[in-house]
Amino acid sequence: MNNRVMIFDSTLRDGEQTPGAKLNAREKVKIARQLARLNVDVIEAGFPISSPGDLRAVQQISREVKGPIIAALARTVKEDIDCAWDSVKEAEKPRLHVFLASSDIHMEKKLRKSPEQCLKEAVEAVKYAKSLTNDVEYSLEDATRSREDYILKVTEAVIDAGATVVNIPDTVGFAVPREFGRLIKLIKTRVPNIDKAILSVHCHNDLGLAVINSLAAVENGARQIECNVNGIGERAGNAALEEIVMAMVIRHDEYPYSTGINIQEIYRSSRLVSKLTGIPIPLNKAVIGINAFAHSSGIHQDGVLKDKQTYEIINAGLIGGQAAQMVLTARSGRHAVRHQLETMNYRLEKEEFETFYQKYLELADKKKEIYKEDLEAMLIDVSYTEPTYVLEYLQTVSGTRTIPSAVVRLRKGEEIFEEVSSGSGPIDAAYKAVERITKIDTDMENFNLRAVSRGMDALGEVSLKINYEDKNIIGRGMSIDIVEASVMAYLDGINKLIRIINNSNGNQMGNIAKAGS
Ligand code: KIV
Ligand code: ZN
């Protein structure tokens, strides 16, 4: 049996049925062009009878997008089929996709028609579609909740009527893999004319089984899979195209089938569909979620740095994405932090690195993720000589109808100094308390506060200039608490000032050395 599996993409039809995913014609054409680059076999471009806008979008796709078959959906009603044909007739390779329910529950409760009536309608509709084009697909809606003998009867009849593809949808995502595989095998072995048509499956994800059900169907003879980019679709969505394709690529030993998909276009297709439908890709989404290529635990990071194969089965580059990322957190070890610094062209000596790493751990305890920008800012901030004053404790109070005040405790060698002060704001109050301790009277200018990385818990960096006699010194501080960052910047300036004066002029040493004592 031929092992080539056709990929029928329904992102623009079933995918667009996702609540909130409505696309306009321009967006649909853009996605269709990308699906052609992805090299899907079939693009189901829409359900043209559903709206004039959809009809126009399918027409435009049919005219402009070359390569894949362009399919349009229709109920077993002449008006629907005419409209669908009107939308795809200009396509290079048009297909009409006709469907009607086959389960008792749908026929009785929704259609209020007998199985015989439905069978007759199905056959007539396929014959009519066939009079318009050769490529006709027929779907037995809710097949997995239909009686097996009825499925076999309908399948044989629609193939006799001219259907070239028969699709078995798990419309409500009810099937489980073994049972679904058995159903496909039953159709393959018991429908006498089945070799005249391609057997297709269309699985919904209500139980999270859409991908594995599709693969089970392929193992039992299905040769077309209907699926959607990012797995979007009605309710819990449809089988995810990228997961099916990559399962066949990565586990070719178990799934020895091929598709025509250009896997280098998977990442781009996924991002485009997410952007235009407004449906975000879950961070942990298999194959294309951001976290699918991120390593966070220290043990994993260490392993991947030694050999990617330790924790990576898909290389992001394979699907056109970016190389795996290290997410530095409190759990990242020295190996990962050093590696990240090296990728940023920083090589620290052993001792420098140790100092840096301790600072890193302090920050990582406060902040969930550490970005490159954080590391860069920390590198600038790392001071390798012991500062004179170290901030031990800071508490500020501020708010509506409250006089801002601050308690600051500084350590100088073995000594501890504490001051309380009020001010026009919490930073001003804290600065006054620092001034009372250090007794160094400076002017301050160029106070600058900025966020150095992303997110609500971004690091704030404060830089400022302090002027003392003829000296102008830049101080910098960083913290996720901006008041703390401000005090650290001020102290950094003071410590540098003390160092400069102590180093350069013995006469002035006295003034400064006495400070705070
Ligand atoms: O889920 C379903 O049954 C469908 C058919 C129209 C193919 O989407
Ligand atoms: Zn569906």
mmCIF file of C-alpha atoms in Angstrom, residues 46-258:
data_model
loop_
_atom_site.group_PDB
_atom_site.id
_atom_site.type_symbol
_atom_site.label_atom_id
_atom_site.label_comp_id
_atom_site.label_asym_id
_atom_site.label_seq_id
_atom_site.Cartn_x
_atom_site.Cartn_y
_atom_site.Cartn_z
ATOM 1 C CA GLY A 46 -14.330 27.981 3.269
ATOM 2 C CA PHE A 47 -18.034 27.220 3.424
ATOM 3 C CA PRO A 48 -19.171 29.664 0.721
ATOM 4 C CA ILE A 49 -22.949 29.451 1.310
ATOM 5 C CA SER A 50 -22.383 30.645 4.897
ATOM 6 C CA SER A 51 -21.745 34.277 3.887
ATOM 7 C CA PRO A 52 -21.124 36.410 0.803
ATOM 8 C CA GLY A 53 -17.785 37.429 2.352
ATOM 9 C CA ASP A 54 -16.687 33.807 2.594
ATOM 10 C CA LEU A 55 -17.784 33.176 -0.994
ATOM 11 C CA ARG A 56 -15.640 36.101 -2.191
ATOM 12 C CA ALA A 57 -12.654 34.959 -0.111
ATOM 13 C CA VAL A 58 -12.816 31.424 -1.540
ATOM 14 C CA GLN A 59 -13.124 32.856 -5.066
ATOM 15 C CA GLN A 60 -10.049 35.014 -4.550
ATOM 16 C CA ILE A 61 -8.046 32.102 -3.135
ATOM 17 C CA SER A 62 -9.119 29.942 -6.080
ATOM 18 C CA ARG A 63 -7.909 32.547 -8.546
ATOM 19 C CA GLU A 64 -4.673 33.486 -6.805
ATOM 20 C CA VAL A 65 -3.301 30.503 -4.910
ATOM 21 C CA LYS A 66 -1.603 27.882 -7.035
ATOM 22 C CA GLY A 67 -0.341 24.446 -6.076
ATOM 23 C CA PRO A 68 -2.761 22.784 -3.654
ATOM 24 C CA ILE A 69 -6.280 21.584 -4.455
ATOM 25 C CA ILE A 70 -8.777 24.257 -3.352
ATOM 26 C CA ALA A 71 -11.867 22.755 -1.709
ATOM 27 C CA ALA A 72 -15.167 24.354 -0.706
ATOM 28 C CA LEU A 73 -17.703 22.848 1.693
ATOM 29 C CA ALA A 74 -21.388 22.305 0.895
ATOM 30 C CA ARG A 75 -24.375 20.558 2.443
ATOM 31 C CA THR A 76 -26.231 18.030 0.270
ATOM 32 C CA VAL A 77 -28.326 20.848 -1.131
ATOM 33 C CA LYS A 78 -28.180 22.009 -4.755
ATOM 34 C CA GLU A 79 -27.990 25.684 -3.772
ATOM 35 C CA ASP A 80 -24.982 24.976 -1.504
ATOM 36 C CA ILE A 81 -23.214 22.905 -4.137
ATOM 37 C CA ASP A 82 -23.792 25.570 -6.814
ATOM 38 C CA CYS A 83 -22.415 28.246 -4.503
ATOM 39 C CA ALA A 84 -19.389 26.096 -3.581
ATOM 40 C CA TRP A 85 -18.733 25.410 -7.257
ATOM 41 C CA ASP A 86 -19.048 29.083 -8.066
ATOM 42 C CA SER A 87 -16.328 29.734 -5.500
ATOM 43 C CA VAL A 88 -13.775 27.132 -6.664
ATOM 44 C CA LYS A 89 -14.420 26.745 -10.379
ATOM 45 C CA GLU A 90 -11.525 29.034 -11.293
ATOM 46 C CA ALA A 91 -9.033 27.119 -9.152
ATOM 47 C CA GLU A 92 -6.198 25.255 -10.820
ATOM 48 C CA LYS A 93 -7.421 22.101 -9.008
ATOM 49 C CA PRO A 94 -10.950 22.518 -7.599
ATOM 50 C CA ARG A 95 -12.686 20.132 -5.173
ATOM 51 C CA LEU A 96 -16.281 20.026 -3.939
ATOM 52 C CA HIS A 97 -16.678 18.732 -0.390
ATOM 53 C CA VAL A 98 -20.226 17.613 0.397
ATOM 54 C CA PHE A 99 -21.389 16.416 3.814
ATOM 55 C CA LEU A 100 -24.412 15.022 5.603
ATOM 56 C CA ALA A 101 -24.832 13.456 9.037
ATOM 57 C CA SER A 102 -24.862 9.652 9.351
ATOM 58 C CA SER A 103 -25.502 9.093 13.067
ATOM 59 C CA ASP A 104 -29.001 8.255 14.334
ATOM 60 C CA ILE A 105 -28.750 11.062 16.836
ATOM 61 C CA HIS A 106 -28.059 13.668 14.117
ATOM 62 C CA MET A 107 -30.489 12.222 11.570
ATOM 63 C CA GLU A 108 -33.360 11.954 14.063
ATOM 64 C CA LYS A 109 -32.806 14.994 16.249
ATOM 65 C CA LYS A 110 -31.183 17.503 13.916
ATOM 66 C CA LEU A 111 -32.226 16.588 10.383
ATOM 67 C CA ARG A 112 -35.495 14.805 11.289
ATOM 68 C CA LYS A 113 -34.957 12.492 8.339
ATOM 69 C CA SER A 114 -34.773 8.731 8.027
ATOM 70 C CA PRO A 115 -31.461 6.963 7.223
ATOM 71 C CA GLU A 116 -32.887 5.987 3.815
ATOM 72 C CA GLN A 117 -33.784 9.589 3.024
ATOM 73 C CA CYS A 118 -30.279 10.721 4.033
ATOM 74 C CA LEU A 119 -28.631 8.008 1.935
ATOM 75 C CA LYS A 120 -30.678 9.073 -1.093
ATOM 76 C CA GLU A 121 -29.792 12.736 -0.568
ATOM 77 C CA ALA A 122 -26.102 11.878 -0.211
ATOM 78 C CA VAL A 123 -26.042 9.930 -3.471
ATOM 79 C CA GLU A 124 -27.953 12.620 -5.381
ATOM 80 C CA ALA A 125 -25.699 15.358 -4.038
ATOM 81 C CA VAL A 126 -22.525 13.482 -4.987
ATOM 82 C CA LYS A 127 -23.877 12.827 -8.481
ATOM 83 C CA TYR A 128 -24.735 16.491 -8.882
ATOM 84 C CA ALA A 129 -21.309 17.598 -7.628
ATOM 85 C CA LYS A 130 -19.693 15.082 -9.950
ATOM 86 C CA SER A 131 -21.534 16.663 -12.889
ATOM 87 C CA LEU A 132 -19.595 19.854 -12.086
ATOM 88 C CA THR A 133 -16.136 18.506 -11.303
ATOM 89 C CA ASN A 134 -14.307 15.225 -11.050
ATOM 90 C CA ASP A 135 -12.836 15.772 -7.566
ATOM 91 C CA VAL A 136 -15.667 15.200 -5.080
ATOM 92 C CA GLU A 137 -15.249 14.466 -1.397
ATOM 93 C CA TYR A 138 -18.091 13.150 0.731
ATOM 94 C CA SER A 139 -18.115 13.364 4.568
ATOM 95 C CA LEU A 140 -20.295 11.262 6.870
ATOM 96 C CA GLU A 141 -20.780 13.789 9.651
ATOM 97 C CA ASP A 142 -20.660 12.265 13.160
ATOM 98 C CA ALA A 143 -19.443 8.980 11.672
ATOM 99 C CA THR A 144 -17.910 7.783 14.939
ATOM 100 C CA ARG A 145 -21.350 7.758 16.589
ATOM 101 C CA SER A 146 -23.008 6.101 13.571
ATOM 102 C CA ARG A 147 -24.017 2.461 13.089
ATOM 103 C CA GLU A 148 -21.230 0.535 11.348
ATOM 104 C CA ASP A 149 -23.502 -1.115 8.807
ATOM 105 C CA TYR A 150 -24.856 2.291 7.835
ATOM 106 C CA ILE A 151 -21.339 3.734 7.456
ATOM 107 C CA LEU A 152 -20.402 0.855 5.143
ATOM 108 C CA LYS A 153 -23.596 1.293 3.098
ATOM 109 C CA VAL A 154 -23.185 5.064 2.664
ATOM 110 C CA THR A 155 -19.490 4.763 1.830
ATOM 111 C CA GLU A 156 -20.122 2.238 -0.910
ATOM 112 C CA ALA A 157 -23.049 4.216 -2.324
ATOM 113 C CA VAL A 158 -21.249 7.572 -2.498
ATOM 114 C CA ILE A 159 -18.217 5.994 -4.153
ATOM 115 C CA ASP A 160 -20.548 4.442 -6.712
ATOM 116 C CA ALA A 161 -22.056 7.897 -7.216
ATOM 117 C CA GLY A 162 -18.603 9.311 -8.019
ATOM 118 C CA ALA A 163 -16.963 10.368 -4.737
ATOM 119 C CA THR A 164 -13.181 10.269 -5.067
ATOM 120 C CA VAL A 165 -12.561 10.857 -1.352
ATOM 121 C CA VAL A 166 -14.669 9.558 1.541
ATOM 122 C CA ASN A 167 -14.117 11.271 4.851
ATOM 123 C CA ILE A 168 -14.859 9.740 8.255
ATOM 124 C CA PRO A 169 -15.165 12.585 10.750
ATOM 125 C CA ASP A 170 -14.996 12.190 14.492
ATOM 126 C CA THR A 171 -17.182 15.266 14.643
ATOM 127 C CA VAL A 172 -17.515 15.466 18.413
ATOM 128 C CA GLY A 173 -14.097 14.071 19.343
ATOM 129 C CA PHE A 174 -15.663 10.959 20.872
ATOM 130 C CA ALA A 175 -13.494 8.221 19.381
ATOM 131 C CA VAL A 176 -10.509 6.570 21.045
ATOM 132 C CA PRO A 177 -7.557 5.334 18.969
ATOM 133 C CA ARG A 178 -8.040 1.549 19.001
ATOM 134 C CA GLU A 179 -11.738 1.780 18.191
ATOM 135 C CA PHE A 180 -11.177 4.414 15.488
ATOM 136 C CA GLY A 181 -8.413 2.349 13.883
ATOM 137 C CA ARG A 182 -10.771 -0.647 13.876
ATOM 138 C CA LEU A 183 -13.491 1.376 12.135
ATOM 139 C CA ILE A 184 -11.089 2.492 9.416
ATOM 140 C CA LYS A 185 -9.884 -1.068 8.919
ATOM 141 C CA LEU A 186 -13.484 -2.266 8.712
ATOM 142 C CA ILE A 187 -14.249 0.261 5.970
ATOM 143 C CA LYS A 188 -11.040 -0.651 4.140
ATOM 144 C CA THR A 189 -11.819 -4.364 4.222
ATOM 145 C CA ARG A 190 -15.611 -4.444 3.898
ATOM 146 C CA VAL A 191 -16.471 -1.742 1.354
ATOM 147 C CA PRO A 192 -16.041 -3.492 -2.009
ATOM 148 C CA ASN A 193 -15.282 -0.367 -4.080
ATOM 149 C CA ILE A 194 -13.081 1.351 -1.460
ATOM 150 C CA ASP A 195 -10.025 1.209 -3.734
ATOM 151 C CA LYS A 196 -11.719 3.713 -6.051
ATOM 152 C CA ALA A 197 -11.529 6.407 -3.367
ATOM 153 C CA ILE A 198 -9.099 7.838 -0.868
ATOM 154 C CA LEU A 199 -10.178 7.190 2.698
ATOM 155 C CA SER A 200 -9.887 10.336 4.811
ATOM 156 C CA VAL A 201 -10.291 11.184 8.499
ATOM 157 C CA HIS A 202 -11.205 14.381 10.293
ATOM 158 C CA CYS A 203 -10.720 14.309 14.066
ATOM 159 C CA HIS A 204 -11.830 16.797 16.684
ATOM 160 C CA ASN A 205 -9.978 17.181 19.933
ATOM 161 C CA ASP A 206 -12.650 17.093 22.627
ATOM 162 C CA LEU A 207 -10.767 14.368 24.529
ATOM 163 C CA GLY A 208 -7.322 15.539 23.415
ATOM 164 C CA LEU A 209 -7.095 12.505 21.096
ATOM 165 C CA ALA A 210 -7.387 14.131 17.668
ATOM 166 C CA VAL A 211 -3.755 13.605 16.662
ATOM 167 C CA ILE A 212 -3.409 10.049 17.942
ATOM 168 C CA ASN A 213 -6.784 9.092 16.400
ATOM 169 C CA SER A 214 -5.609 10.463 13.044
ATOM 170 C CA LEU A 215 -2.384 8.447 13.288
ATOM 171 C CA ALA A 216 -4.313 5.317 14.265
ATOM 172 C CA ALA A 217 -6.465 5.811 11.168
ATOM 173 C CA VAL A 218 -3.397 6.081 8.943
ATOM 174 C CA GLU A 219 -2.029 2.840 10.413
ATOM 175 C CA ASN A 220 -5.287 1.198 9.358
ATOM 176 C CA GLY A 221 -5.467 2.492 5.815
ATOM 177 C CA ALA A 222 -6.568 6.149 5.805
ATOM 178 C CA ARG A 223 -4.502 8.196 3.343
ATOM 179 C CA GLN A 224 -5.844 11.689 3.859
ATOM 180 C CA ILE A 225 -5.777 13.530 7.174
ATOM 181 C CA GLU A 226 -7.827 16.641 7.711
ATOM 182 C CA CYS A 227 -6.114 18.911 10.201
ATOM 183 C CA ASN A 228 -5.511 22.530 11.108
ATOM 184 C CA VAL A 229 -2.501 24.681 11.836
ATOM 185 C CA ASN A 230 -2.077 25.083 15.638
ATOM 186 C CA GLY A 231 -4.966 22.620 16.064
ATOM 187 C CA ILE A 232 -7.528 25.415 16.038
ATOM 188 C CA GLY A 233 -11.136 24.568 15.206
ATOM 189 C CA GLU A 234 -14.652 24.114 16.479
ATOM 190 C CA ARG A 235 -14.792 23.683 20.312
ATOM 191 C CA ALA A 236 -11.531 22.038 21.502
ATOM 192 C CA GLY A 237 -10.193 22.246 17.959
ATOM 193 C CA ASN A 238 -9.103 19.786 15.283
ATOM 194 C CA ALA A 239 -6.036 17.604 14.927
ATOM 195 C CA ALA A 240 -2.942 19.820 14.826
ATOM 196 C CA LEU A 241 -1.213 19.670 11.438
ATOM 197 C CA GLU A 242 2.264 20.271 12.851
ATOM 198 C CA GLU A 243 1.938 17.506 15.456
ATOM 199 C CA ILE A 244 0.815 14.901 12.925
ATOM 200 C CA VAL A 245 3.507 15.781 10.437
ATOM 201 C CA MET A 246 6.311 15.917 12.987
ATOM 202 C CA ALA A 247 5.229 12.631 14.579
ATOM 203 C CA MET A 248 5.728 11.047 11.152
ATOM 204 C CA VAL A 249 9.093 12.782 10.694
ATOM 205 C CA ILE A 250 10.599 12.214 14.138
ATOM 206 C CA ARG A 251 9.107 8.734 14.675
ATOM 207 C CA HIS A 252 9.376 7.558 11.105
ATOM 208 C CA ASP A 253 10.418 4.195 12.523
ATOM 209 C CA GLU A 254 6.920 3.770 13.990
ATOM 210 C CA TYR A 255 4.994 5.852 11.430
ATOM 211 C CA PRO A 256 6.674 5.062 8.103
ATOM 212 C CA TYR A 257 4.513 7.466 6.093
ATOM 213 C CA SER A 258 5.370 10.585 4.179
#
